[in-house]
Structure formats: C-alpha cells, structure tokens
mmCIF file of C-alpha atoms in Angstrom:
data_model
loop_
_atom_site.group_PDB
_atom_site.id
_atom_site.type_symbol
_atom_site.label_atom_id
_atom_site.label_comp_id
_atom_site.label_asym_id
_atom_site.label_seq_id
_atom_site.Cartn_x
_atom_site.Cartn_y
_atom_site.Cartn_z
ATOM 1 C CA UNK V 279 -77.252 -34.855 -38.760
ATOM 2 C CA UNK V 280 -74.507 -33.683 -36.338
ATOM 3 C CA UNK V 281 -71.335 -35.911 -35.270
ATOM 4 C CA UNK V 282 -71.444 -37.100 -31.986
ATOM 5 C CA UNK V 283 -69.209 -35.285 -29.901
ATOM 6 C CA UNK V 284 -65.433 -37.108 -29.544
ATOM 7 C CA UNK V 285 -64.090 -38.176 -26.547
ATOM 8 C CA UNK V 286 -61.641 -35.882 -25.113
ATOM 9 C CA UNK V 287 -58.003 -37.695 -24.722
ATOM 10 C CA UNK V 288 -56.809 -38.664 -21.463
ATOM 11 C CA UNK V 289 -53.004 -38.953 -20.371
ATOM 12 C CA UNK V 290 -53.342 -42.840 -20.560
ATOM 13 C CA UNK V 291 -55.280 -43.472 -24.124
ATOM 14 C CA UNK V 292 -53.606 -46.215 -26.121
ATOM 15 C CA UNK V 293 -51.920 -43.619 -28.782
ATOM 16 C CA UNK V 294 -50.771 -41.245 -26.325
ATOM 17 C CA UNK V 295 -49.223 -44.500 -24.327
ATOM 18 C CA UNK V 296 -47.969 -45.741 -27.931
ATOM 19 C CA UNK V 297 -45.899 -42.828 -29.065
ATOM 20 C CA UNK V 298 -44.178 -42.346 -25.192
ATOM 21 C CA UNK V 299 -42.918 -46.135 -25.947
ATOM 22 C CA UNK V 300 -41.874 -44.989 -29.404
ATOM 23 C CA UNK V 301 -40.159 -41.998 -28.285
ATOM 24 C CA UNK V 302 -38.526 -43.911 -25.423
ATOM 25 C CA UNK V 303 -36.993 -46.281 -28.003
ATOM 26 C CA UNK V 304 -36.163 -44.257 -30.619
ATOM 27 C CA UNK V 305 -34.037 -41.469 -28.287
ATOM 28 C CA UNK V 306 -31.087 -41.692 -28.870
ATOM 29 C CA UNK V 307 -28.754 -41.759 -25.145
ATOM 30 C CA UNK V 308 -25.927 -38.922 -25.698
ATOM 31 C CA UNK V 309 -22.484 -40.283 -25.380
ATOM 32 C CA UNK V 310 -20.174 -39.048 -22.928
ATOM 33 C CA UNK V 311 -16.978 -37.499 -25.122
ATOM 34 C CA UNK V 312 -13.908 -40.050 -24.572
ATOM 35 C CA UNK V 313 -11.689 -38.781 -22.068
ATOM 36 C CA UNK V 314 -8.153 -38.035 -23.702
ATOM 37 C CA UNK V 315 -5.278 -39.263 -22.063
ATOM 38 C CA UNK V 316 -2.891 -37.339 -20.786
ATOM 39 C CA UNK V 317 0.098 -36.221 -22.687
ATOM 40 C CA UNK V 318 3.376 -36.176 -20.590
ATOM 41 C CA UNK V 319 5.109 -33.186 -20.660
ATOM 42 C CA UNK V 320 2.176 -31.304 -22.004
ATOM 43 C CA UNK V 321 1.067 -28.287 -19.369
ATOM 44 C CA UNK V 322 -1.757 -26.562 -19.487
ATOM 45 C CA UNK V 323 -2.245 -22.520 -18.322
ATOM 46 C CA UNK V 324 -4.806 -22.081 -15.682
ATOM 47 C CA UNK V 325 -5.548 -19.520 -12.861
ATOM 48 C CA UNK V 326 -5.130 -20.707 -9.204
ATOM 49 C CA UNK V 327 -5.860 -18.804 -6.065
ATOM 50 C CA UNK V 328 -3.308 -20.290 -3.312
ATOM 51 C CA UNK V 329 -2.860 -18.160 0.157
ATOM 52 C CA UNK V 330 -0.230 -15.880 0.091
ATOM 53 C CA UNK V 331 2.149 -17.405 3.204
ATOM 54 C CA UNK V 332 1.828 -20.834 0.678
ATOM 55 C CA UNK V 333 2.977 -19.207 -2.475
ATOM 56 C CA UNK V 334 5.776 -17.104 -0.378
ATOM 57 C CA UNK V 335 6.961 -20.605 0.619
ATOM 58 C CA UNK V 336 7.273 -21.924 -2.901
ATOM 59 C CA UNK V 337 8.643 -18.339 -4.214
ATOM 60 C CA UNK V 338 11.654 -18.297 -1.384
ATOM 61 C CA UNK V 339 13.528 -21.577 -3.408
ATOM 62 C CA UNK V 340 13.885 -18.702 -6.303
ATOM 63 C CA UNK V 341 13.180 -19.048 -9.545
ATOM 64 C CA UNK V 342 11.175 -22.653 -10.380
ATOM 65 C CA UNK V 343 8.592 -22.396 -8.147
ATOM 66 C CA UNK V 344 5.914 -23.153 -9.851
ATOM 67 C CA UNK V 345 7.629 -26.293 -11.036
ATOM 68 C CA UNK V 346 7.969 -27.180 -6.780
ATOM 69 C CA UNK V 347 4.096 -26.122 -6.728
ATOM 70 C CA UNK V 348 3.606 -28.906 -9.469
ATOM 71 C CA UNK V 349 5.397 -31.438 -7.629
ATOM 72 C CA UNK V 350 3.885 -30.623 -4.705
ATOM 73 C CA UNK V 351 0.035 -31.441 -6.230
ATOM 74 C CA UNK V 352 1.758 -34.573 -7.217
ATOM 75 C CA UNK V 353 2.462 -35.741 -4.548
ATOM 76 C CA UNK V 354 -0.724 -34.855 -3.102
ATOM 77 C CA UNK V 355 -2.759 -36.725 -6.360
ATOM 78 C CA UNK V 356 -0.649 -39.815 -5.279
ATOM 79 C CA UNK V 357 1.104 -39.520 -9.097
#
C-alpha cells in the first residue's frame, strides 16, 4: 500500500520556526575591532587634495608647511 502523501512545509511549521530561534541564539554578533589610541608624535602618510590658492598660502612661510597645514586641522578638530 502507498504512503500517504506528506504535507508540504510552510514558512511557519514548528521546525522551520525552531531552528530560526536556534540560529538567532547561537550567531555569534561580530565585534567591532578596539579603536587604538593615538600615539603622539606618530604621523601617518596620506594623500590630500587641498585647492591650490590654500596650499600656495601654507607654501609662502617656506619650508614647514605642511607642519602649519597640521596645525591648522588642529585647530579646526578643536585639539
């Protein structure tokens, strides 16, 4: 004698609903890496694009300028 036919499962059957709560307890949340401090002194090398009239004005005080241009962000970051 033939099997009855099995009921197709829905979204919402009682295993289906069983292994989301599973999965939602087992997942593990990833952690954020800790954010280093800041080392004094220690600068990093990156590429800025400024306007040309603004890094004229920092290049006319001569060699340095990049240390006034540091100063200047500084300022601005309320450091």
């Amino acid at each position: 004698m033939s099997q009855p036919p099995r009921r197709p499962r829905t979204l919402h059957d009682a295993r289906t609903e069983a292994e989301a709560a599973f999965k939602q307890t087992t997942t593990k949340v990833p952690e954020l890496p800790e954010k280093k401090p800041a080392l004094p002194g220690v600068r990093e090398l990156v590429s800025l694009q400024i306007d040309q009239d603004v890094l004229e004005h920092f290049q006319e005080g001569g060699p340095g300028w990049q240390d006034r241009i540091n100063a200047a962000l500084r300022k601005a970051a309320g450091m």
